[in-house]
XYZ file of C-alpha atoms in Angstrom:
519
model
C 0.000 0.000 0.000
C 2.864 2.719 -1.141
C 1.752 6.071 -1.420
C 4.290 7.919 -1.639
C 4.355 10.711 -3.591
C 7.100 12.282 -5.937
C 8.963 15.098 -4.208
C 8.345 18.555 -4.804
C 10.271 20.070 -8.102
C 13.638 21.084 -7.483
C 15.027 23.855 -9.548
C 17.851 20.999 -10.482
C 14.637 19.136 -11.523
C 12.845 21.995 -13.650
C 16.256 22.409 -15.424
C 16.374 19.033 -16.592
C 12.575 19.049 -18.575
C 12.691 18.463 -21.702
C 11.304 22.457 -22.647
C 13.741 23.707 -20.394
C 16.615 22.083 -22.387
C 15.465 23.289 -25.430
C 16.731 26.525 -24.304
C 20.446 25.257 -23.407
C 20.187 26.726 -19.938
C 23.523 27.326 -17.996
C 23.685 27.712 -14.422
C 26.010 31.219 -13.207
C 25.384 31.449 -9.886
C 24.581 29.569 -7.010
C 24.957 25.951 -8.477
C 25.498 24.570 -4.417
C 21.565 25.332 -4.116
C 19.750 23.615 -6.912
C 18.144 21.200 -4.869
C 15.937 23.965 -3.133
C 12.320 23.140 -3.839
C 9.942 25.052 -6.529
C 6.405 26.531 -5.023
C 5.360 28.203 -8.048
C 6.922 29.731 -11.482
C 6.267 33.694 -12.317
C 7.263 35.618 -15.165
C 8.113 39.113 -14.312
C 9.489 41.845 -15.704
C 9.134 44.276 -13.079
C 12.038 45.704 -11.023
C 10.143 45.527 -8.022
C 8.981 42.133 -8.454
C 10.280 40.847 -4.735
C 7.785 42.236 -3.144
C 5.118 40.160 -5.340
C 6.725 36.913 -4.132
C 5.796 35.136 -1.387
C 8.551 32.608 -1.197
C 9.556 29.210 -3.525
C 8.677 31.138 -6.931
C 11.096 30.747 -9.581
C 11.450 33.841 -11.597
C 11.379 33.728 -15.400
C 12.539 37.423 -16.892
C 14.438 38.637 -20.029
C 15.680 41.692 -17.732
C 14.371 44.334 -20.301
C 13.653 46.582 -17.383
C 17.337 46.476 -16.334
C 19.113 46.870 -18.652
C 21.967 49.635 -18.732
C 21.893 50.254 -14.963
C 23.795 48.335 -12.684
C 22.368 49.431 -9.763
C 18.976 48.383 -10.337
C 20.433 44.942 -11.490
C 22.452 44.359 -8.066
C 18.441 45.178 -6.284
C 16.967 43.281 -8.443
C 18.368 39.751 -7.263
C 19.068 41.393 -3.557
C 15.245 41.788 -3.302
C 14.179 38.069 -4.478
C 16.627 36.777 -1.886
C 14.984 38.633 0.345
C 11.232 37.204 -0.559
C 13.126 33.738 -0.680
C 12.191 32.853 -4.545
C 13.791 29.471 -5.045
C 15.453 31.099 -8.799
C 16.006 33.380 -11.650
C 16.029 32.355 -14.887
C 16.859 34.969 -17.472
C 16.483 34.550 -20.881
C 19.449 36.261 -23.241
C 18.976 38.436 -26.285
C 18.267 41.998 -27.132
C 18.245 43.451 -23.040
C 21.159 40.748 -22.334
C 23.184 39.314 -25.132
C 25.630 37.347 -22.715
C 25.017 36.928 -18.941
C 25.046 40.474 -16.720
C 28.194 40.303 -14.767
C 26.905 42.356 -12.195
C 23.791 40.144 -11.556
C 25.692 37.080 -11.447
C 28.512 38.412 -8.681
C 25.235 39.606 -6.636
C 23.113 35.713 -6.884
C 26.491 34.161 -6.055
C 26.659 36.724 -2.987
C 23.134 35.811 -2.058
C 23.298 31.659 -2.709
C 20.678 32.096 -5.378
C 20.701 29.680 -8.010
C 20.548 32.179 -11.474
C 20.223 30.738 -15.079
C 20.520 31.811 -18.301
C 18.786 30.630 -21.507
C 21.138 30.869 -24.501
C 18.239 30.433 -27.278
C 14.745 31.576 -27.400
C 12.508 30.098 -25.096
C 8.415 30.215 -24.664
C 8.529 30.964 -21.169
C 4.603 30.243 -21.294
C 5.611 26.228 -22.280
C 7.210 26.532 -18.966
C 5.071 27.504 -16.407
C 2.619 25.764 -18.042
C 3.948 22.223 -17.739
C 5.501 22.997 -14.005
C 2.539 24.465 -12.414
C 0.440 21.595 -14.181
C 2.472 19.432 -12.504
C 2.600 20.953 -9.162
C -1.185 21.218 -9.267
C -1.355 17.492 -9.623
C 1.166 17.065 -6.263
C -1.087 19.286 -4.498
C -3.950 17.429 -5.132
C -2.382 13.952 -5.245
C -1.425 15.108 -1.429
C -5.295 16.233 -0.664
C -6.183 13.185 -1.868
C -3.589 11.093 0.498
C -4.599 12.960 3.224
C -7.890 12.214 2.887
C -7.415 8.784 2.480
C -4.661 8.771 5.157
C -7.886 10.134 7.626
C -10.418 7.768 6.481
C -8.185 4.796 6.731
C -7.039 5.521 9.945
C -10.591 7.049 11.543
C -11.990 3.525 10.653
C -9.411 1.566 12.560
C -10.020 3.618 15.750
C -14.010 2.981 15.158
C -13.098 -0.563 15.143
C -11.154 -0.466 17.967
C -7.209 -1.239 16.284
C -4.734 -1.603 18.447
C -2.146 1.220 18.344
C 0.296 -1.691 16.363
C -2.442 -2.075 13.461
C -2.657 2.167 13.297
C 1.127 1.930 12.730
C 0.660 -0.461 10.239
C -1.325 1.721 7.794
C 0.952 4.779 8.449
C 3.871 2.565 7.946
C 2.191 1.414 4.079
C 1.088 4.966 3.142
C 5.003 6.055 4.083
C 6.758 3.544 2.880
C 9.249 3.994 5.625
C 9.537 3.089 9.475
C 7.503 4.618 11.687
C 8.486 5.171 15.254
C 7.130 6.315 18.110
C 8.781 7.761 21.442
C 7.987 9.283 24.646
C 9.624 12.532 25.515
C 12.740 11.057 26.276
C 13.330 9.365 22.579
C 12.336 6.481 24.614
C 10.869 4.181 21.878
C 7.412 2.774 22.548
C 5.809 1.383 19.194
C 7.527 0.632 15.952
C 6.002 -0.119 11.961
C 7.571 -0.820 8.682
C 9.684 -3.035 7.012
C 11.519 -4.856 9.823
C 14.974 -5.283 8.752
C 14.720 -1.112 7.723
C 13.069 -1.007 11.507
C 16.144 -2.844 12.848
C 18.652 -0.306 10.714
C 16.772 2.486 12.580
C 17.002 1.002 16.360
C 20.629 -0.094 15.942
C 21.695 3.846 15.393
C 18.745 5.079 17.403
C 21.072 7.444 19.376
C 21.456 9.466 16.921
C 18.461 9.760 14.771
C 16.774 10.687 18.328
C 19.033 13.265 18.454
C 18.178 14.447 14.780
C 14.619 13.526 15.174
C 14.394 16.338 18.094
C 15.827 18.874 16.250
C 15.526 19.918 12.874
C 14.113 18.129 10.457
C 15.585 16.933 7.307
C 16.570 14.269 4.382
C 13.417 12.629 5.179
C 13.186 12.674 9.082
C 9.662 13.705 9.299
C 8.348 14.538 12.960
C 5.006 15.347 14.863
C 4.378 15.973 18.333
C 1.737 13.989 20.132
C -0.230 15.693 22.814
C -3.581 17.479 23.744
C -4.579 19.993 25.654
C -1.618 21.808 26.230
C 0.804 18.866 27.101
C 3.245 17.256 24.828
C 3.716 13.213 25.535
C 5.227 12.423 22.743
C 6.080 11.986 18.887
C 5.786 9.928 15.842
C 8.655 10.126 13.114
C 8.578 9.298 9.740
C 12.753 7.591 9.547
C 13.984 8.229 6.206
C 10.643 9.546 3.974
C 11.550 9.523 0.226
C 8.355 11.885 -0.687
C 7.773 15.354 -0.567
C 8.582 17.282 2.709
C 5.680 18.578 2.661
C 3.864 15.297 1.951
C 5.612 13.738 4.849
C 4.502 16.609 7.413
C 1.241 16.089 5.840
C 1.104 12.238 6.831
C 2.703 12.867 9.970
C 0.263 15.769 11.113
C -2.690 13.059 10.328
C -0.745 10.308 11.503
C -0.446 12.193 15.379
C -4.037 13.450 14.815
C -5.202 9.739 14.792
C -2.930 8.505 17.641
C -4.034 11.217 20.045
C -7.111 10.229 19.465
C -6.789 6.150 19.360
C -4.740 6.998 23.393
C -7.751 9.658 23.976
C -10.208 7.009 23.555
C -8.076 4.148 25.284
C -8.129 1.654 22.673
C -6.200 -0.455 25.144
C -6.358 -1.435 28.313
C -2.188 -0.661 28.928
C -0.626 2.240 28.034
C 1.800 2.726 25.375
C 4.888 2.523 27.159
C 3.508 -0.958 28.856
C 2.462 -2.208 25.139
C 5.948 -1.746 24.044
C 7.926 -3.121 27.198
C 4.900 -5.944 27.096
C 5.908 -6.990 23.103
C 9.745 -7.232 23.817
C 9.382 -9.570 26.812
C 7.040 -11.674 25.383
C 8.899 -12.188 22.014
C 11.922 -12.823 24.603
C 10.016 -15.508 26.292
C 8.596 -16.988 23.218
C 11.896 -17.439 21.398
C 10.425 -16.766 18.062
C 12.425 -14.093 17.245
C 16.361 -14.682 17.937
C 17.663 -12.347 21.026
C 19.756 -11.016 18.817
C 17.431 -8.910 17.172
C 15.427 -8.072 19.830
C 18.746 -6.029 21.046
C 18.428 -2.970 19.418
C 14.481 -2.529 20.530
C 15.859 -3.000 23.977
C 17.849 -0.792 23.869
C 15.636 1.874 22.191
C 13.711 1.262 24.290
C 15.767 2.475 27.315
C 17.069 -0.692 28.729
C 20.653 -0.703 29.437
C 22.476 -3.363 27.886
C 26.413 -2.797 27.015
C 28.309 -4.372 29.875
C 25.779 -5.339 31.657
C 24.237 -8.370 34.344
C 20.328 -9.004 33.446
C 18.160 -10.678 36.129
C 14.938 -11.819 34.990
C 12.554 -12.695 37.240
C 8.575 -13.379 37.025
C 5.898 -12.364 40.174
C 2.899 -14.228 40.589
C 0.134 -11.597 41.652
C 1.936 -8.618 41.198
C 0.290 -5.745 39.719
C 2.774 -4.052 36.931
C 2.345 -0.176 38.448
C 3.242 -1.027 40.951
C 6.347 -3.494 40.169
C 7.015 -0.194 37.968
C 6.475 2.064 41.135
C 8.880 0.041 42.844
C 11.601 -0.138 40.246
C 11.794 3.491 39.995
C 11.819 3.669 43.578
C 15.169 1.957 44.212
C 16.188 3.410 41.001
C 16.445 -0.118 39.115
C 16.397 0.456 35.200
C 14.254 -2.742 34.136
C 11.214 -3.564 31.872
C 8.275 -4.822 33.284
C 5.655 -6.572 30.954
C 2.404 -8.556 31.980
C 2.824 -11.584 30.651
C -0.559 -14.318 31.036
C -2.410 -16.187 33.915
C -1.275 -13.540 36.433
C 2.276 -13.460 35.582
C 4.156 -10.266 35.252
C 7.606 -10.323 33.799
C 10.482 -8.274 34.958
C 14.015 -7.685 33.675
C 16.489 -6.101 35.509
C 20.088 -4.201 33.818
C 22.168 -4.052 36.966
C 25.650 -2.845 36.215
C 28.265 -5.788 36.652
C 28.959 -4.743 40.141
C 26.140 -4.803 41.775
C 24.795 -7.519 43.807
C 22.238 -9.070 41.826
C 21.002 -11.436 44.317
C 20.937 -8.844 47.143
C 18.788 -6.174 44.889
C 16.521 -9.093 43.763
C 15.695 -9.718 47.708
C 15.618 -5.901 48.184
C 12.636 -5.280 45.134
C 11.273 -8.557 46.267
C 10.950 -7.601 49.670
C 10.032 -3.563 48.868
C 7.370 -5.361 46.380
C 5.808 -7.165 49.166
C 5.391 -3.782 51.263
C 4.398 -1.612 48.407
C 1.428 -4.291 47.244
C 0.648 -5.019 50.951
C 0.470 -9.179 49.589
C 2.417 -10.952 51.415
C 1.561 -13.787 49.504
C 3.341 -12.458 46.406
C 5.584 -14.912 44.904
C 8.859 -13.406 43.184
C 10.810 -16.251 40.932
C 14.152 -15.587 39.313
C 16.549 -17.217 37.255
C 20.689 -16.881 37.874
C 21.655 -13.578 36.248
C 22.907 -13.564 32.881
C 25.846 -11.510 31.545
C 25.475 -12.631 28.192
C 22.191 -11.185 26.216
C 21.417 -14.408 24.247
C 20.895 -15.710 27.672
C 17.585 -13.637 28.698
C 15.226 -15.717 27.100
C 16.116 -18.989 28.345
C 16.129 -17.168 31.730
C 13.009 -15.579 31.922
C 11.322 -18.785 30.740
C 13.199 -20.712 33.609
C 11.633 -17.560 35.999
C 8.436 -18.385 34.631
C 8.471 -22.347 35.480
C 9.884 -21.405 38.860
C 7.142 -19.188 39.697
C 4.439 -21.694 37.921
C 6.089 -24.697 40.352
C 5.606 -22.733 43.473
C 2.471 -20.908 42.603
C -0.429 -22.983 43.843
C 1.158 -23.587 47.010
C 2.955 -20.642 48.111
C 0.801 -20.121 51.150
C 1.970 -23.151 52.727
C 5.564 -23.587 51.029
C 8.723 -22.045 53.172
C 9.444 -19.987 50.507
C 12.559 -17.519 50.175
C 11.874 -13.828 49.542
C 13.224 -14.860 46.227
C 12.591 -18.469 44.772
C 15.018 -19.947 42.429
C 15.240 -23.036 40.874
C 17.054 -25.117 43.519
C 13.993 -24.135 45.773
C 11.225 -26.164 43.708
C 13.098 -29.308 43.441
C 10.988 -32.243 42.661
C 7.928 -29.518 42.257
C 9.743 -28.147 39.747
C 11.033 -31.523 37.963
C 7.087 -32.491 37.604
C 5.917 -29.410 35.901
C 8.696 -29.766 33.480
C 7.541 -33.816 32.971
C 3.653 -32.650 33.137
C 3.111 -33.553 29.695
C 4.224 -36.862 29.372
C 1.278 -39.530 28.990
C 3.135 -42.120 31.428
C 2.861 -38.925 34.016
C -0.057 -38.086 33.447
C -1.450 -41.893 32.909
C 0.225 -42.144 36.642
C -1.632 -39.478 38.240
C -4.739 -40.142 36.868
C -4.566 -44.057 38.069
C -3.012 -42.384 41.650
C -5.732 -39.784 42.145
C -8.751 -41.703 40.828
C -10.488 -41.994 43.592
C -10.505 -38.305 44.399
C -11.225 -36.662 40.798
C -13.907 -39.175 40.030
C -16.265 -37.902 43.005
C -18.037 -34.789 42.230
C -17.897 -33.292 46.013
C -14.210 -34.786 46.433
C -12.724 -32.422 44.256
C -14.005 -29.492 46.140
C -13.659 -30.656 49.654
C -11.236 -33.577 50.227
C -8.492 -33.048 47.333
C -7.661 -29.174 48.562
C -6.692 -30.967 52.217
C -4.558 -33.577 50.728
C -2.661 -30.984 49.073
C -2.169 -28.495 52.251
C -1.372 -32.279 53.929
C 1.566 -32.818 52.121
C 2.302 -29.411 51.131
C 3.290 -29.315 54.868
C 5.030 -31.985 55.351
C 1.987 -34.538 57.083
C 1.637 -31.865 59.461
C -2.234 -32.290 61.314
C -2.206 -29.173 63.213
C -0.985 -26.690 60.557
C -3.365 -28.072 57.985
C -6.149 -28.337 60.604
C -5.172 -24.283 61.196
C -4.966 -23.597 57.404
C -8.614 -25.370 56.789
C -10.308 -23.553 59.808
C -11.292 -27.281 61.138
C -10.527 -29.055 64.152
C -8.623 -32.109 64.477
C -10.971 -34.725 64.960
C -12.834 -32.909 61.461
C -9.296 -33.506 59.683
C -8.721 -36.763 60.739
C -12.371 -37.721 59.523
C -11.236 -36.167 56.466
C -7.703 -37.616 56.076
C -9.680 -41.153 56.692
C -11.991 -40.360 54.245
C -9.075 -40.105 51.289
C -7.252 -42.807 52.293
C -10.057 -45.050 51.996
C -11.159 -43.512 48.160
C -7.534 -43.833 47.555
C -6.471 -47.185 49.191
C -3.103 -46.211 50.160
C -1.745 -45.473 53.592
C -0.328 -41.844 54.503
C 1.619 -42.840 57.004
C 3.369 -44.981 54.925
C 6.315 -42.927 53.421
C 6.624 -44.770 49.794
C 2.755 -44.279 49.347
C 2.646 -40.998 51.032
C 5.146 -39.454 48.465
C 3.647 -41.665 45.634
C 0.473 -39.881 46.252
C 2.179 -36.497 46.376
C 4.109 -36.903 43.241
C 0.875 -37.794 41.462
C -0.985 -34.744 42.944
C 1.942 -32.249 42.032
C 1.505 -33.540 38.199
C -2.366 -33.164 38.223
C -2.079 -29.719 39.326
C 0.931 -29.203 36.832
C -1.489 -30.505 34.017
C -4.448 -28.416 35.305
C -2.448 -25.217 35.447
């Protein structure tokens, strides 16, 4: 869906048509600014045309006004530099038979591109083809911005996701399409993705250039309402028009202040982004490796650095953001499913890891007021080609322990050697002889309609604690005499003795892979 249009005529561009080169034009003066753009073309003979001009016109004149007096040559090219006309083009014969010396010494003076014609020329071909073609830029451009407005107005009606409104921007540009916070920070990206990747890896820079003045194709707008700037899109290397680009741009902000007005999602912007990098970590699909530069555009640390990835069960992400910021830990923090929030940490390589893990952990805990938050981390990786494969072992840690974390003697911080054979089961969970074996263990439990609600729950707390009566009695709100009644009760469905060790842990080893194949 390219829509780019052709750039606006250059004078370089005008001197190259076909009419023009009829004439045998020569350049005189100013050859180092040929490339400035063409508004309109005027022919004027007038000495005092400058004051006609409103900027962009190139001027077509035989000079027959100026002839024999120096002076008024000399003002005559001072005052279109001063109204900005993009060039003079003067056509030689009777008033000039070779080019005015004094004209050309002033347009050099002044960086305006002056031509001469050295045969006859129709100066009514000329203007006649240029501003025909103009005409059909400027309405080529209505017309994109019309369709531009539709195209995107429908998407927010429909209720896009911000990606899917940088998808159409991206097509109608035919360039990437980024957008930042105030701090360059990058939040949402479009366009070809190896081009996309070429942007990130110098991002540095172009965030630099794309907060300053525009140019060779950087195309910015700000994003904002009501007074307050949030932040901007930017069109990363536009071949059309510049004004073409603003154009898209100023429709392209337009629609996004009004997709985050409406709160087309239930995340902000900034969560989106960090939310898209962690899960395409976790997921693998796309190699580390080329996740680095959006991780780094996105303001995460990462030269010489120790990444800790870690995954809280029941943690909301404001306030595992709140809490970052707080103790002044850069990190990304990304909801990921089922209650899961990821979290990567870029600690410099002499920090403590483990100690600032405990320390967020432990802040976490205060700032939520759950104490029954469960924090899982992997060891820390140096390397980033690591961080996948260690925020997916974060994420089976905190899966292992999750069910059970009320009753498990749980570090601040649970790591791998803390689930042990809980953790071995959930990684076996799928295996038909596991599950075959806790089906055939368990049977007498899950087949009962009221056992599932009422007797399996104690069985777990039972040897979740270790076989210990009173603590499960205090957990269940019953007293002893109920629990043993109860305890009877399942070892009669089950036919196995809890007191015995090898069925006890039998039993348990079954119930840890149901609950691994339920969750």
């Amino acid at each position: 869906m390219t829509t780019v249009l052709e750039p606006a005529l250059s004078v370089r561009q005008v001197l190259t048509l076909d009419r023009v080169l009829a004439g045998e034009p020569e350049v005189v003066a100013g050859a180092g600014h040929l490339d400035r753009p063409v508004r309109w073309v005027h022919v004027a003979e007038a000495a005092d045309v400058g004051v006609m001009l409103t900027g962009g016109e190139m001027v077509l004149t035989t000079g027959v006004l100026l002839a024999g007096d120096p002076e008024a040559q000399a003002e005559y090219i001072r005052s279109l530099h001063r109204a900005e006309a993009a060039a003079v083009v003067l056509g030689l014969g009777r008033a000039f038979p070779t080019p005015p010396d004094v004209m050309r010494r002033a347009a050099e003076r002044c960086g305006l591109p002056m031509v001469v014609l050295h045969r006859p020329f129709p100066f009514a071909e000329l203007t006649e083809e240029v501003q025909s073609r103009l005409v059909r830029q400027k309405f080529a451009a209505v017309s994109l911005s019309e369709a531009v407005r539709t195209a995107l107005t429908g998407l927010i009606t429909a209720g896009a996701p911000l990606q899917r409104m940088l998808d159409e921007i991206a097509g109608h540009a035919a360039c990437p399409v980024v957008v930042t916070n105030l701090a360059h920070r990058v939040l949402a990206t479009a366009g070809e993705r190896s081009a996309v990747d070429d942007v990130l890896r110098d991002w540095e820079r172009i965030a630099r250039q794309a907060g300053g003045s525009e140019g060779a194709g950087w195309v910015r707008a700000e994003l904002g309402g009501r007074g307050e700037r949030w932040g901007r899109i930017v069109l990363c290397g536009y071949r059309g028009a510049a004004a073409t680009g603003r154009l898209l741009a100023d429709r392209a902000a337009e629609a996004l202040v009004l997709h985050r007005m409406l709160g087309g999602s239930a995340h902000t912007w900034e969560e989106q982004s960090a939310q898209g990098l962690l899960t395409d970590l976790v997921s693998g699909v796309v190699p580390a490796r080329q996740l680095l530069p959006r991780a780094r555009a996105a303001g995460l640390p990462v030269n010489r650095r120790t990444f800790v990835p870690l995954v809280v069960r029941d943690g909301e992400p404001p306030v595992l953001d709140r809490v970052l910021r707080m103790l002044g830990l850069p990190g990304l923090v990304a909801e990921l499913a089922d209650g899961a929030t990821a979290v990567l940490l870029s600690l410099a390589r002499d920090q403590d890891a483990e100690a600032l893990s405990a320390h967020f952990a432990t802040r976490l805990r205060t700032e939520s007021g759950a104490s029954g938050t469960v924090v899982a981390a992997a060891d820390p990786r140096t390397a980033w080609d690591d961080v996948p494969a260690g925020l997916r072992e974060a994420q089976h840690v905190a899966d292992a322990v999750a069910e059970n974390s009320a009753v498990l003697d749980l570090p601040a911080v649970v790591r791998l050697r803390d689930v042990h054979l809980r953790g071995l089961i959930r990684l076996l969970r799928d295996d038909p002889y596991v599950q075959s074996f806790a089906e055939r263990e368990l049977d007498g439990l899950l087949c009962g309609r009221d056992a599932e609600s009422d007797l399996l729950p104690v069985l777990r707390t039972y040897l979740a604690t270790g076989r210990n009566k009173s603590r499960t009695a205090q957990l269940h709100h019953v007293s002893r005499p109920a629990l043993y009644r109860r305890l009877e009760a399942i070892q009669t469905r089950l036919g196995v003795d809890l007191d015995d060790f090898e069925q006890a842990a039998s039993v348990h080893i079954a119930l840890l892979a149901h609950e691994a194949q339920q969750g």
